[in-house]
Short mmCIF file of C-alpha atoms and ligand atoms in Angstrom, two decimals:
data_model
loop_
_atom_site.label_atom_id
_atom_site.label_comp_id
_atom_site.label_asym_id
_atom_site.label_seq_id
_atom_site.Cartn_x
_atom_site.Cartn_y
_atom_site.Cartn_z
CA MET A 1 -7.57 -18.36 -33.12
CA THR A 2 -7.15 -21.67 -31.40
CA ASP A 3 -5.65 -22.97 -28.20
CA THR A 4 -4.06 -25.99 -29.87
CA ALA A 5 -1.34 -26.33 -32.47
CA THR A 6 -2.46 -24.45 -35.55
CA GLN A 7 -2.40 -25.67 -39.12
CA PRO A 8 -0.08 -23.71 -41.41
CA LEU A 9 -1.89 -21.23 -43.59
CA TRP A 10 0.21 -20.75 -46.66
CA GLU A 11 -0.51 -17.77 -48.90
CA LYS A 12 1.19 -16.71 -52.11
CA ALA A 13 2.89 -13.38 -51.34
CA ILE A 14 4.91 -12.10 -54.30
CA SER A 15 7.04 -13.36 -57.14
CA LEU A 16 10.71 -13.87 -56.38
CA PRO A 17 11.96 -11.77 -59.34
CA LYS A 18 9.77 -8.87 -58.25
CA LEU A 19 11.25 -8.95 -54.74
CA GLU A 20 14.75 -9.30 -56.14
CA ASP A 21 14.19 -6.19 -58.28
CA ALA A 22 12.74 -4.12 -55.46
CA GLY A 23 14.95 -5.43 -52.63
CA LYS A 24 11.99 -5.06 -50.28
CA CYS A 25 8.25 -4.76 -50.56
CA VAL A 26 5.12 -4.81 -48.42
CA VAL A 27 2.31 -7.24 -49.09
CA LYS A 28 -1.13 -7.31 -47.52
CA ILE A 29 -2.50 -10.74 -46.62
CA SER A 30 -5.53 -11.38 -44.41
CA GLY A 31 -5.38 -7.87 -42.96
CA LYS A 32 -1.69 -8.21 -42.14
CA GLN A 33 0.97 -5.90 -43.55
CA ILE A 34 4.04 -8.05 -44.13
CA LEU A 35 7.41 -6.68 -45.09
CA LEU A 36 9.63 -8.86 -47.28
CA ILE A 37 13.30 -8.07 -47.57
CA LYS A 38 15.78 -9.82 -49.88
CA SER A 39 19.37 -9.57 -48.76
CA GLY A 40 21.82 -11.74 -50.68
CA ASP A 41 20.42 -15.25 -50.59
CA THR A 42 18.27 -14.54 -47.55
CA ILE A 43 14.62 -13.57 -47.45
CA HIS A 44 13.17 -11.99 -44.31
CA ALA A 45 9.43 -11.77 -43.77
CA LEU A 46 8.18 -9.74 -40.82
CA ASN A 47 5.36 -7.51 -39.63
CA ASN A 48 5.67 -4.15 -41.31
CA ARG A 49 4.26 -2.36 -38.28
CA CYS A 50 7.01 -1.64 -35.77
CA PRO A 51 5.98 -3.22 -32.43
CA HIS A 52 6.89 0.01 -30.67
CA GLU A 53 4.42 2.50 -32.12
CA GLY A 54 3.41 0.94 -35.39
CA PHE A 55 5.40 3.02 -37.86
CA PRO A 56 6.40 1.17 -41.06
CA LEU A 57 9.54 -0.88 -40.81
CA SER A 58 9.73 -0.69 -44.61
CA GLU A 59 11.24 2.76 -43.98
CA GLY A 60 13.86 1.28 -41.68
CA THR A 61 17.55 0.75 -42.34
CA LEU A 62 19.09 -2.67 -42.88
CA SER A 63 22.59 -3.21 -41.55
CA SER A 64 24.98 -6.05 -40.82
CA ASP A 65 25.64 -7.99 -37.66
CA ASP A 66 29.14 -8.76 -36.33
CA ASP A 67 29.48 -11.57 -38.87
CA GLY A 68 28.76 -9.26 -41.77
CA ARG A 69 25.28 -10.65 -42.40
CA GLU A 70 22.62 -8.09 -43.26
CA CYS A 71 20.08 -9.08 -40.63
CA ILE A 72 19.73 -6.03 -38.40
CA LEU A 73 16.81 -3.70 -39.09
CA THR A 74 16.63 -0.29 -37.43
CA CYS A 75 13.28 1.51 -37.24
CA ASN A 76 14.13 5.11 -37.96
CA TRP A 77 11.34 6.60 -35.86
CA HIS A 78 12.87 5.82 -32.45
CA SER A 79 15.82 3.61 -33.34
CA TRP A 80 14.55 0.29 -32.10
CA ARG A 81 16.68 -2.45 -33.69
CA PHE A 82 15.61 -5.95 -34.52
CA ASN A 83 17.54 -9.08 -35.30
CA LEU A 84 15.71 -10.52 -38.28
CA ASP A 85 16.95 -14.03 -37.50
CA ASP A 86 14.66 -14.31 -34.49
CA GLY A 87 12.70 -11.03 -34.38
CA GLU A 88 14.09 -10.05 -30.96
CA ALA A 89 14.68 -6.39 -30.20
CA ILE A 90 18.37 -5.60 -29.74
CA VAL A 91 17.44 -2.04 -28.84
CA GLY A 92 13.90 -1.38 -27.57
CA GLY A 93 11.44 -3.85 -26.12
CA ASP A 94 8.89 -5.98 -27.95
CA ALA A 95 10.02 -8.45 -30.59
CA VAL A 96 8.78 -8.13 -34.15
CA ARG A 97 6.78 -11.03 -35.55
CA LEU A 98 8.47 -13.09 -38.27
CA TYR A 99 6.64 -15.25 -40.81
CA PRO A 100 7.85 -18.64 -42.10
CA HIS A 101 8.32 -18.53 -45.85
CA GLU A 102 9.03 -20.89 -48.75
CA VAL A 103 10.12 -20.31 -52.30
CA ARG A 104 8.04 -22.46 -54.61
CA GLY A 105 9.22 -22.07 -58.17
CA ALA A 106 9.20 -18.35 -58.86
CA GLU A 107 6.82 -17.51 -56.04
CA ILE A 108 7.32 -16.72 -52.38
CA TRP A 109 4.78 -18.21 -50.03
CA LEU A 110 4.17 -17.15 -46.43
CA ASP A 111 2.63 -19.05 -43.54
CA VAL A 112 0.33 -16.44 -42.03
CA SER A 113 -1.29 -18.71 -39.45
CA ASP A 114 -1.30 -17.36 -35.92
CA PRO A 115 0.74 -19.23 -33.33
CA PRO A 116 -1.22 -21.29 -30.79
CA LEU A 117 -2.89 -19.15 -28.15
CA GLU A 118 -0.82 -20.75 -25.42
CA ILE A 119 2.38 -19.57 -27.08
CA MET A 120 0.97 -16.10 -27.67
CA ARG A 121 -0.03 -15.82 -24.03
CA ARG A 122 3.36 -16.98 -22.86
CA LYS A 123 5.12 -14.45 -25.06
CA ALA A 124 2.84 -11.69 -23.81
CA ILE A 125 3.57 -12.61 -20.18
CA ASP A 126 7.32 -12.73 -20.90
CA GLY A 127 7.05 -9.27 -22.43
CA LEU A 128 4.92 -8.03 -19.55
CA ARG A 129 7.54 -9.19 -17.08
CA GLN A 130 10.22 -7.25 -18.93
CA ALA A 131 8.01 -4.17 -19.11
CA PHE A 132 7.27 -4.56 -15.37
CA GLU A 133 10.98 -4.62 -14.51
CA GLU A 134 11.56 -1.42 -16.48
CA HIS A 135 8.30 0.32 -15.71
CA ASP A 136 7.61 0.67 -19.43
CA TYR A 137 3.97 1.77 -19.18
CA GLU A 138 3.31 1.71 -22.91
CA ARG A 139 4.69 -1.78 -23.23
CA ILE A 140 2.69 -2.92 -20.20
CA ALA A 141 -0.41 -1.72 -22.08
CA ARG A 142 0.65 -3.51 -25.26
CA GLU A 143 1.44 -6.80 -23.55
CA VAL A 144 -1.81 -6.77 -21.57
CA ALA A 145 -3.65 -6.18 -24.87
CA ARG A 146 -1.72 -9.05 -26.51
CA PHE A 147 -2.45 -11.32 -23.55
CA GLU A 148 -6.16 -10.56 -23.68
CA ARG A 149 -6.20 -10.91 -27.49
CA ALA A 150 -4.82 -14.41 -26.97
CA GLU A 151 -7.78 -15.03 -24.65
CA GLY A 152 -5.71 -14.63 -21.50
CA ASP A 153 -7.55 -13.72 -18.30
CA PRO A 154 -6.37 -10.28 -17.12
CA MET A 155 -6.82 -11.45 -13.52
CA GLU A 156 -4.08 -14.00 -14.20
CA ALA A 157 -1.80 -11.23 -15.45
CA LEU A 158 -2.57 -9.22 -12.32
CA THR A 159 -1.87 -12.18 -10.07
CA LEU A 160 1.52 -12.58 -11.71
CA ALA A 161 2.25 -8.89 -11.31
CA PHE A 162 1.51 -9.07 -7.58
CA SER A 163 3.84 -12.05 -7.29
CA TRP A 164 6.60 -10.20 -9.20
CA ALA A 165 6.16 -7.24 -6.84
CA MET A 166 6.58 -9.26 -3.65
CA ASP A 167 10.35 -9.09 -3.27
CA GLY A 168 10.46 -5.57 -4.65
CA LEU A 169 8.73 -3.89 -1.72
CA GLU A 170 10.74 -3.35 1.44
CA PHE A 171 7.73 -2.60 3.60
CA GLY A 172 5.22 -4.81 1.89
CA THR A 173 1.80 -3.59 0.83
CA THR A 174 1.61 -0.19 -0.81
CA HIS A 175 -1.18 1.94 -2.22
CA ALA A 176 -0.77 -0.05 -5.44
CA HIS A 177 -2.34 -3.00 -3.58
CA ALA A 178 -4.81 -0.79 -1.74
CA ALA A 179 -6.14 0.90 -4.86
CA ALA A 180 -6.28 -2.33 -6.88
CA PRO A 181 -9.72 -3.58 -5.74
CA ASP A 182 -11.17 -0.13 -6.31
CA TRP A 183 -9.71 -0.13 -9.81
CA LEU A 184 -11.24 -3.55 -10.37
CA ALA A 185 -14.59 -2.43 -8.96
CA LEU A 186 -14.48 0.42 -11.47
CA ARG A 187 -13.59 -2.05 -14.21
CA ASN A 188 -16.56 -4.21 -13.25
CA SER A 189 -19.03 -1.35 -12.91
CA PRO A 190 -21.94 -1.29 -15.39
CA ALA A 191 -20.85 2.18 -16.50
CA ILE A 192 -17.65 0.77 -18.05
CA THR A 193 -18.53 -1.31 -21.08
CA ASN A 194 -15.83 -0.53 -23.61
CA PRO A 195 -13.19 -3.31 -23.64
CA THR A 196 -10.37 -0.79 -23.89
CA ASP A 197 -11.67 1.13 -20.89
CA LYS A 198 -11.90 -2.13 -19.00
CA ARG A 199 -8.23 -2.68 -19.69
CA ILE A 200 -7.13 0.67 -18.21
CA PRO A 201 -7.49 -0.40 -14.55
CA VAL A 202 -5.45 -3.54 -15.22
CA VAL A 203 -2.65 -1.54 -16.82
CA GLU A 204 -2.76 1.08 -14.07
CA ILE A 205 -2.50 -1.51 -11.29
CA ILE A 206 0.47 -3.21 -12.95
CA GLY A 207 2.09 0.14 -13.69
CA HIS A 208 1.68 1.27 -10.08
CA LEU A 209 3.17 -1.96 -8.69
CA SER A 210 6.02 -1.75 -11.14
CA TRP A 211 6.73 1.86 -10.22
CA ASP A 212 6.73 1.18 -6.49
CA CYS A 213 9.20 -1.68 -7.00
CA LEU A 214 11.43 0.40 -9.24
CA MET A 215 11.59 3.17 -6.64
CA GLN A 216 12.57 0.81 -3.83
CA LYS A 217 15.48 -0.88 -5.55
CA GLY A 218 15.06 -4.33 -3.98
CA PRO A 219 15.14 -7.23 -3.83
CA PHE A 220 13.83 -7.74 -0.31
CA PRO A 221 13.17 -11.48 -0.28
CA TYR A 222 10.83 -13.18 2.17
CA SER A 223 11.89 -16.00 4.40
CA ASP A 224 10.79 -19.26 2.80
CA GLU A 225 10.26 -20.93 6.18
CA ILE A 226 6.89 -22.44 6.92
CA ALA A 227 5.67 -23.19 10.44
CA LYS A 228 4.65 -26.77 11.26
CA LYS A 229 1.21 -25.57 12.28
CA PHE A 230 -0.59 -22.27 12.20
CA ASP A 231 -1.13 -20.76 15.62
CA ALA A 232 -3.05 -17.48 15.73
CA ASN A 233 -1.49 -16.41 19.04
CA VAL A 234 2.05 -17.04 17.81
CA PHE A 235 1.23 -15.27 14.55
CA GLU A 236 -0.17 -12.19 16.24
CA ALA A 237 2.70 -12.03 18.73
CA ALA A 238 5.22 -12.22 15.90
CA ILE A 239 3.54 -9.32 14.13
CA GLU A 240 3.29 -7.30 17.32
CA GLU A 241 6.99 -7.82 18.02
CA GLU A 242 7.93 -7.18 14.40
CA ARG A 243 9.47 -10.61 13.87
CA GLU A 244 8.77 -10.77 10.15
CA ALA A 245 10.35 -14.15 9.39
CA GLU A 246 8.30 -15.87 12.09
CA ALA A 247 5.12 -14.05 11.10
CA VAL A 248 5.67 -15.02 7.45
CA ALA A 249 6.31 -18.67 8.45
CA GLN A 250 3.02 -18.64 10.35
CA ALA A 251 1.22 -16.97 7.46
CA ARG A 252 2.51 -19.59 5.04
CA ALA A 253 1.27 -22.34 7.34
CA GLY A 254 -2.10 -20.64 7.70
CA LEU A 255 -2.48 -20.22 3.97
CA ALA A 256 -1.61 -23.87 3.43
CA GLU A 257 -4.04 -25.05 6.12
CA GLY A 258 -7.05 -22.87 5.54
CA GLY A 259 -6.30 -20.16 3.04
CA ALA A 260 -6.53 -16.41 3.55
CA SER A 261 -9.70 -16.70 5.61
CA LEU A 262 -7.84 -18.54 8.36
CA LEU A 263 -5.55 -15.54 8.86
CA HIS A 264 -8.25 -12.92 8.60
CA GLY A 265 -9.14 -12.52 12.26
CA SER A 266 -5.51 -12.23 13.33
CA LEU A 267 -4.77 -9.66 10.64
CA GLN A 268 -7.86 -7.66 11.55
CA ARG A 269 -6.71 -7.51 15.16
CA ALA A 270 -3.16 -6.63 14.17
CA SER A 271 -4.30 -3.90 11.80
CA LEU A 272 -6.27 -2.09 14.47
CA ALA A 273 -4.05 -2.95 17.43
CA HIS A 274 -2.59 0.55 17.62
CA TYR A 275 -2.89 3.96 16.08
CA GLN A 276 -0.25 3.05 13.56
CA ALA A 277 0.97 3.69 10.04
CA PHE A 278 -1.26 6.76 9.95
CA GLY A 279 -4.29 4.52 9.60
CA HIS A 280 -2.93 2.62 6.64
CA SER A 281 -2.89 -0.77 8.36
CA VAL A 282 -6.63 -1.32 8.38
CA ILE A 283 -7.00 0.23 4.93
CA TYR A 284 -4.40 -2.19 3.58
CA LEU A 285 -6.00 -5.12 5.38
CA ASP A 286 -9.44 -4.30 4.04
CA LYS A 287 -8.24 -3.85 0.46
CA THR A 288 -6.02 -6.93 0.59
CA TYR A 289 -8.98 -9.11 1.42
CA GLU A 290 -11.10 -7.47 -1.27
CA LEU A 291 -8.26 -8.26 -3.64
CA THR A 292 -8.03 -11.91 -2.62
CA ALA A 293 -11.78 -12.20 -3.20
CA LEU A 294 -11.37 -10.79 -6.70
CA LEU A 295 -8.22 -12.66 -7.72
CA GLY A 296 -8.87 -15.90 -5.90
CA LYS A 297 -6.63 -18.47 -4.29
CA PRO A 298 -3.72 -18.20 -6.76
CA ALA A 299 -3.09 -14.63 -5.55
CA GLU A 300 -3.36 -15.27 -1.82
CA GLU A 301 0.32 -15.59 -1.01
CA ALA A 302 1.29 -12.71 -3.30
CA VAL A 303 -0.99 -10.25 -1.52
CA ILE A 304 -1.18 -11.63 2.03
CA LEU A 305 2.57 -11.88 2.70
CA PRO A 306 3.16 -8.21 1.78
CA LEU A 307 0.40 -7.30 4.24
CA VAL A 308 2.12 -9.33 6.96
CA ARG A 309 5.35 -7.54 6.15
CA ALA A 310 3.58 -4.16 6.26
CA LEU A 311 2.08 -4.96 9.66
CA CYS A 312 5.50 -6.01 10.96
CA SER A 313 6.98 -2.65 10.05
CA THR A 314 4.34 -0.09 10.98
CA ALA A 315 5.18 3.26 12.50
CA ARG A 316 3.53 3.54 15.93
CA GLU A 317 2.05 7.04 16.06
CA ASP A 318 0.36 6.20 19.35
CA LEU A 319 3.82 6.28 20.93
CA ILE A 320 4.53 9.88 19.98
CA PRO A 321 3.48 12.69 22.31
CA GLU A 322 0.80 14.09 20.02
CA PHE A 323 -1.26 10.93 20.33
CA LYS A 324 -0.40 9.89 23.88
CA ALA A 325 -4.03 10.25 24.96
CA TYR A 326 -5.01 7.33 22.73
CA GLY A 327 -3.62 4.54 24.92
CA PRO A 328 -5.32 5.60 28.18
CA ALA A 329 -8.58 6.26 26.33
CA LEU A 330 -8.49 2.74 24.89
CA ALA A 331 -7.58 1.23 28.26
CA GLY A 332 -10.48 3.08 29.91
CA TRP A 333 -13.06 2.21 27.24
CA ASN A 334 -16.15 0.87 28.98
CA SER A 335 -18.88 1.11 26.33
CA ALA A 336 -20.94 2.98 28.89
CA GLY A 337 -20.76 6.58 27.63
CA ASN A 338 -24.22 7.76 26.72
CA ASP A 339 -23.66 11.35 25.58
CA ILE A 340 -25.19 11.57 22.13
CA PRO A 341 -22.33 12.96 20.07
CA ASP A 342 -22.60 15.99 17.86
CA ALA A 343 -20.27 16.22 14.86
CA ASP A 344 -19.82 19.95 15.47
CA GLY A 345 -18.52 19.11 18.90
CA PHE A 346 -15.30 17.81 17.34
CA ARG A 347 -14.50 21.16 15.76
CA ASP A 348 -11.40 22.76 17.27
CA GLN A 349 -10.81 19.79 19.57
CA GLY A 350 -7.31 18.41 19.88
CA VAL A 351 -6.49 14.72 20.27
CA ALA A 352 -7.05 14.54 24.04
CA ALA A 353 -10.40 16.34 23.82
CA ALA A 354 -11.49 14.12 20.93
CA MET A 355 -10.64 11.04 23.03
CA LYS A 356 -12.84 12.34 25.84
CA LEU A 357 -15.75 13.09 23.53
CA ILE A 358 -15.57 9.64 21.96
CA ALA A 359 -15.28 7.88 25.32
CA ALA A 360 -18.28 9.85 26.60
CA SER A 361 -20.28 8.52 23.62
CA SER A 362 -18.93 4.98 23.77
CA ASN A 363 -22.36 3.40 24.16
CA THR A 364 -24.11 5.34 21.42
CA GLY A 365 -23.23 2.94 18.61
CA GLU A 366 -24.25 4.17 15.20
CA ALA A 367 -24.73 7.75 16.41
CA LEU A 368 -21.05 7.93 17.32
CA TYR A 369 -19.99 6.40 14.04
CA ASP A 370 -22.11 8.90 12.13
CA ALA A 371 -20.78 11.81 14.16
CA LEU A 372 -17.18 10.79 13.45
CA MET A 373 -17.84 10.27 9.75
CA HIS A 374 -19.57 13.64 9.66
CA ALA A 375 -16.74 15.33 11.55
CA ALA A 376 -14.11 13.82 9.24
CA TRP A 377 -15.85 15.08 6.11
CA ASP A 378 -16.54 18.41 7.78
CA ALA A 379 -12.87 18.89 8.59
CA MET A 380 -11.92 17.98 5.05
CA LEU A 381 -14.41 20.43 3.60
CA HIS A 382 -12.87 23.15 5.76
CA TYR A 383 -9.22 22.28 5.18
CA ASP A 384 -7.15 25.45 5.30
CA ALA A 385 -5.57 25.10 1.90
CA ARG A 386 -2.90 27.64 2.70
CA TYR A 387 -1.06 24.73 4.30
CA ARG A 388 -0.52 23.39 0.78
CA SER A 389 1.63 26.40 0.03
CA PHE A 390 3.27 27.50 3.26
CA THR A 391 7.02 27.25 3.01
CA ASP A 392 8.12 28.56 6.40
CA LYS A 393 6.36 26.14 8.76
CA PRO A 394 7.91 23.23 10.63
CA VAL A 395 7.74 19.80 9.05
CA GLN A 396 4.86 18.66 11.26
CA GLN A 397 2.69 21.28 9.58
CA ASN A 398 3.17 19.83 6.09
CA ILE A 399 -0.52 19.10 5.90
CA ASP A 400 -2.30 18.37 2.69
CA TRP A 401 -5.52 16.82 1.48
CA LEU A 402 -4.37 13.27 2.08
CA ASP A 403 -4.17 13.93 5.82
CA PHE A 404 -7.93 14.39 5.65
CA THR A 405 -8.81 11.67 3.15
CA HIS A 406 -7.15 9.03 5.30
CA ALA A 407 -9.44 9.79 8.23
CA ILE A 408 -12.34 8.82 6.00
CA THR A 409 -10.88 5.81 4.22
CA HIS A 410 -9.62 4.53 7.59
CA LEU A 411 -13.10 4.74 9.11
CA ASN A 412 -14.61 3.14 6.00
CA ALA A 413 -12.19 0.21 6.24
CA ALA A 414 -12.66 -0.04 10.00
CA ARG A 415 -16.46 -0.22 9.68
CA LYS A 416 -16.24 -3.21 7.39
CA ASN A 417 -13.78 -5.04 9.61
CA CYS A 418 -15.39 -4.25 12.95
CA ALA A 419 -18.64 -5.75 11.73
CA ASP A 420 -17.31 -9.22 12.54
CA GLN A 421 -14.84 -8.14 15.23
CA PRO A 422 -17.03 -5.79 17.33
CA HIS A 423 -14.48 -5.58 20.15
CA LEU A 424 -12.27 -3.60 17.75
CA TRP A 425 -14.75 -0.74 17.53
CA ALA A 426 -13.11 1.05 20.44
CA ASN A 427 -9.76 1.01 18.65
CA ALA A 428 -11.27 2.12 15.36
CA LEU A 429 -13.32 4.98 16.77
CA LEU A 430 -10.54 6.31 18.99
CA GLN A 431 -8.13 6.12 16.06
CA THR A 432 -10.54 8.25 14.07
CA GLY A 433 -10.38 10.67 16.98
CA CYS A 434 -6.61 10.82 16.52
CA PHE A 435 -7.12 11.95 12.94
CA LEU A 436 -9.74 14.49 13.91
CA GLY A 437 -7.75 15.90 16.79
CA ARG A 438 -4.64 16.29 14.74
CA ASN A 439 -6.36 17.74 11.68
CA SER A 440 -8.37 20.25 13.71
CA LYS A 441 -5.39 22.60 13.73
CA PHE A 442 -5.36 22.82 9.96
CA VAL A 443 -8.88 23.88 9.14
CA ASP A 444 -10.47 27.26 8.60
CA TRP A 445 -14.00 27.12 9.90
CA GLN A 446 -14.68 30.69 8.77
CA GLN A 447 -14.20 30.05 5.09
CA ASN A 448 -17.27 30.05 2.90
CA VAL A 449 -17.79 26.57 1.53
CA ASP A 450 -21.30 27.05 0.16
CA SER A 451 -20.15 27.00 -3.44
CA TRP A 452 -18.95 23.38 -3.09
CA GLY A 453 -22.41 22.05 -2.35
CA VAL A 454 -23.71 19.30 -4.63
CA VAL A 455 -27.31 18.12 -4.74
CA ASP A 456 -26.99 14.67 -6.29
CA ALA A 457 -24.38 12.15 -5.25
CA GLU A 458 -24.48 9.93 -8.30
CA PRO A 459 -23.37 12.40 -10.99
CA LEU A 460 -20.51 13.69 -8.84
CA ILE A 461 -19.20 10.30 -7.76
CA GLY A 462 -19.82 8.88 -11.23
CA ASP A 463 -17.86 11.71 -12.86
CA VAL A 464 -14.98 11.35 -10.40
CA LEU A 465 -14.76 7.60 -10.99
CA GLU A 466 -15.15 7.88 -14.75
CA GLY A 467 -12.45 10.58 -14.73
CA MET A 468 -10.08 8.08 -13.16
CA LEU A 469 -9.80 6.30 -16.51
CA ASP A 470 -7.88 9.22 -17.94
CA HIS A 471 -6.67 10.99 -14.82
CA GLY A 472 -3.55 12.44 -16.38
CA GLU A 473 -1.49 12.33 -13.17
CA PRO A 474 2.04 11.05 -13.67
CA VAL A 475 2.40 9.98 -10.03
CA TYR A 476 0.24 6.95 -9.28
CA ILE A 477 -0.38 7.59 -5.63
CA PHE A 478 -2.49 10.72 -6.06
CA PRO A 479 -5.19 9.30 -8.34
CA ALA A 480 -5.09 6.16 -6.17
CA HIS A 481 -6.25 8.29 -3.22
CA THR A 482 -8.95 10.03 -5.22
CA LEU A 483 -10.21 6.66 -6.37
CA LYS A 484 -10.17 5.23 -2.86
CA LEU A 485 -11.96 8.24 -1.39
CA ALA A 486 -14.71 8.29 -4.04
CA THR A 487 -15.15 4.52 -3.70
CA ALA A 488 -15.32 4.80 0.10
CA LEU A 489 -18.02 7.46 -0.17
CA GLN A 490 -19.94 5.36 -2.67
CA GLU A 491 -19.76 2.37 -0.31
CA GLU A 492 -20.82 4.37 2.73
CA LEU A 493 -23.77 5.92 0.87
CA SER A 494 -24.82 2.52 -0.46
CA ILE A 495 -25.57 1.43 3.11
CA LYS A 496 -26.70 4.86 4.32
CA PRO A 497 -28.20 6.73 1.40
CA ASP A 498 -29.75 9.34 3.69
CA ALA A 499 -26.80 9.81 6.03
CA SER A 500 -26.79 13.11 7.88
CA TRP A 501 -23.27 13.76 6.67
CA LYS A 502 -24.06 13.22 2.98
CA PRO A 503 -24.24 16.93 1.94
CA VAL A 504 -20.97 17.68 3.74
CA ALA A 505 -19.28 14.64 2.21
CA LEU A 506 -20.37 15.54 -1.32
CA ALA A 507 -19.20 19.13 -0.89
CA ALA A 508 -15.85 17.94 0.48
CA LEU A 509 -15.31 15.51 -2.38
CA ASN A 510 -16.28 18.21 -4.85
CA ARG A 511 -13.78 20.62 -3.34
CA PHE A 512 -11.06 17.98 -3.19
CA VAL A 513 -11.27 17.07 -6.87
CA ASN A 514 -11.31 20.72 -7.86
CA GLU A 515 -8.43 21.88 -5.69
CA PRO A 516 -5.61 19.54 -6.63
CA ILE A 517 -2.88 18.42 -4.32
CA LYS A 518 0.36 20.34 -4.65
CA ARG A 519 2.69 17.56 -5.69
CA LYS A 520 6.07 19.15 -5.28
CA HIS A 521 7.30 21.60 -2.66
CA MET A 522 10.65 22.96 -3.73
CA ARG A 523 10.86 26.04 -1.49
CA ARG A 524 9.36 24.22 1.49
CA VAL A 525 11.71 21.25 1.21
CA VAL A 526 14.81 23.37 0.82
CA THR A 527 13.76 25.76 3.62
CA GLN A 528 12.98 22.95 6.07
CA ALA A 529 16.17 21.10 5.16
CA SER A 530 18.23 24.26 5.64
CA ASN A 531 16.62 25.02 9.00
CA PHE A 532 17.15 21.44 10.12
CA VAL A 533 20.81 21.45 9.19
CA GLU A 534 21.30 24.74 11.02
CA LEU A 535 19.75 23.28 14.19
CA GLU A 536 21.79 20.12 13.93
CA GLY A 537 24.83 22.16 14.85
S1 LIG B 601 7.90 3.17 -34.06
FE1 LIG B 601 9.63 2.00 -34.50
S2 LIG B 601 11.02 2.56 -32.96
FE2 LIG B 601 9.27 3.69 -32.51
#
């Protein structure tokens, strides 16, 4: 294949009388199966493989258009219909490829040359856009394959998908963005060598983005204003006060002046400013910047503006009574607490007690970080899984695995971002305490967890990550969390291979992947809704 205009490649296909006798026939030329149909004076030449699932269009049914011309072909497997004048699907998705033909004497000749790569790539992207709008996962996979076959860079397809998703997401960044760099890390890992397997993460990211957009029924367009000059203080104040248009105008100016790196410090501060969005802010920030590093400058606006939007619309959990101890603990942080923390000390401690323990250890640096990481994995390992199934509890006790995984992925993201913003450590550590304090009510310390123990990290984490390539979950968000948790553990162990919390972490991950999340709660939802309506009066 070539990236410039191709020379025609004419091949003799079949004699005209033979086609006239048969009405239609399939010829094989250069590995291609080409269907020829003679209808009146017209000859149609097209791929015999239906672009939907490859069944033979030679078994299809020819019918007439509104003008009485026999140019509509229906594939009888799933009723896709093609206009043979241009190959476009009237019903279904992908177009069928047509071949130029000439009658020379008594022979029919076909031009079987491939179109220029540029045209093939453009068609694949057009098809991908349609598949994205409809969340047609199979077609997304086909169009990505076509794009790559035409030597397209899958990172370019991803960048486009992130730009298509922008206006589709009311609250900006979602787990589709957050899981994307972990999918790409998996794609780039030495363990994944098969080209098809390398394509799975790309398809999954696009599918997830498409699904999130479809569910939100946008559009939710961004302001196209751009500030005259980027000002970090104005930017951060706009985020803090949830003035999205102003924050976006500042972000646009910052991107134009210095790129994503110019905004990084402000976004780090904003993402850890409060105990907010159940820890998602710093996770989203961290993954957004990993994504910009992987996709490069062309993707900056498409992934940074959704993060700005997400930060402008966070829920402030530190304002609700359960976490009211967070603010005073942060205000009183003095980095002078020298009590060496013990992970076990966080067991059975509520939010206020966790704040005290952390403040008392505020000068112990890595020991405190390790204790919190240990405590978060420990709580997860001891999750009282009955809470997955209870149907008669109040809504605030709808606690599942993800309440525990976020404590860990939040701390993982915070570690990376506090490395160059050390003053944010207080926020990050106390926010971890909020997770621990809240989750402490939903663990069963008496349960026997010995059977979950795992000796070697690599086989377990490797199996979990490899399993992601065929996870089988219809709802994107659940495998996204498994992927993010396993990746976070892999990252943490890469810098601390002998961490004290390693055995607990491995056991917790092992339990998590073997005790799936309950993904639908019919009795619980109906019971809680009924109770709520009763109380409403
Ligand atoms: S294979 Fe032709 S419509 Fe499905």
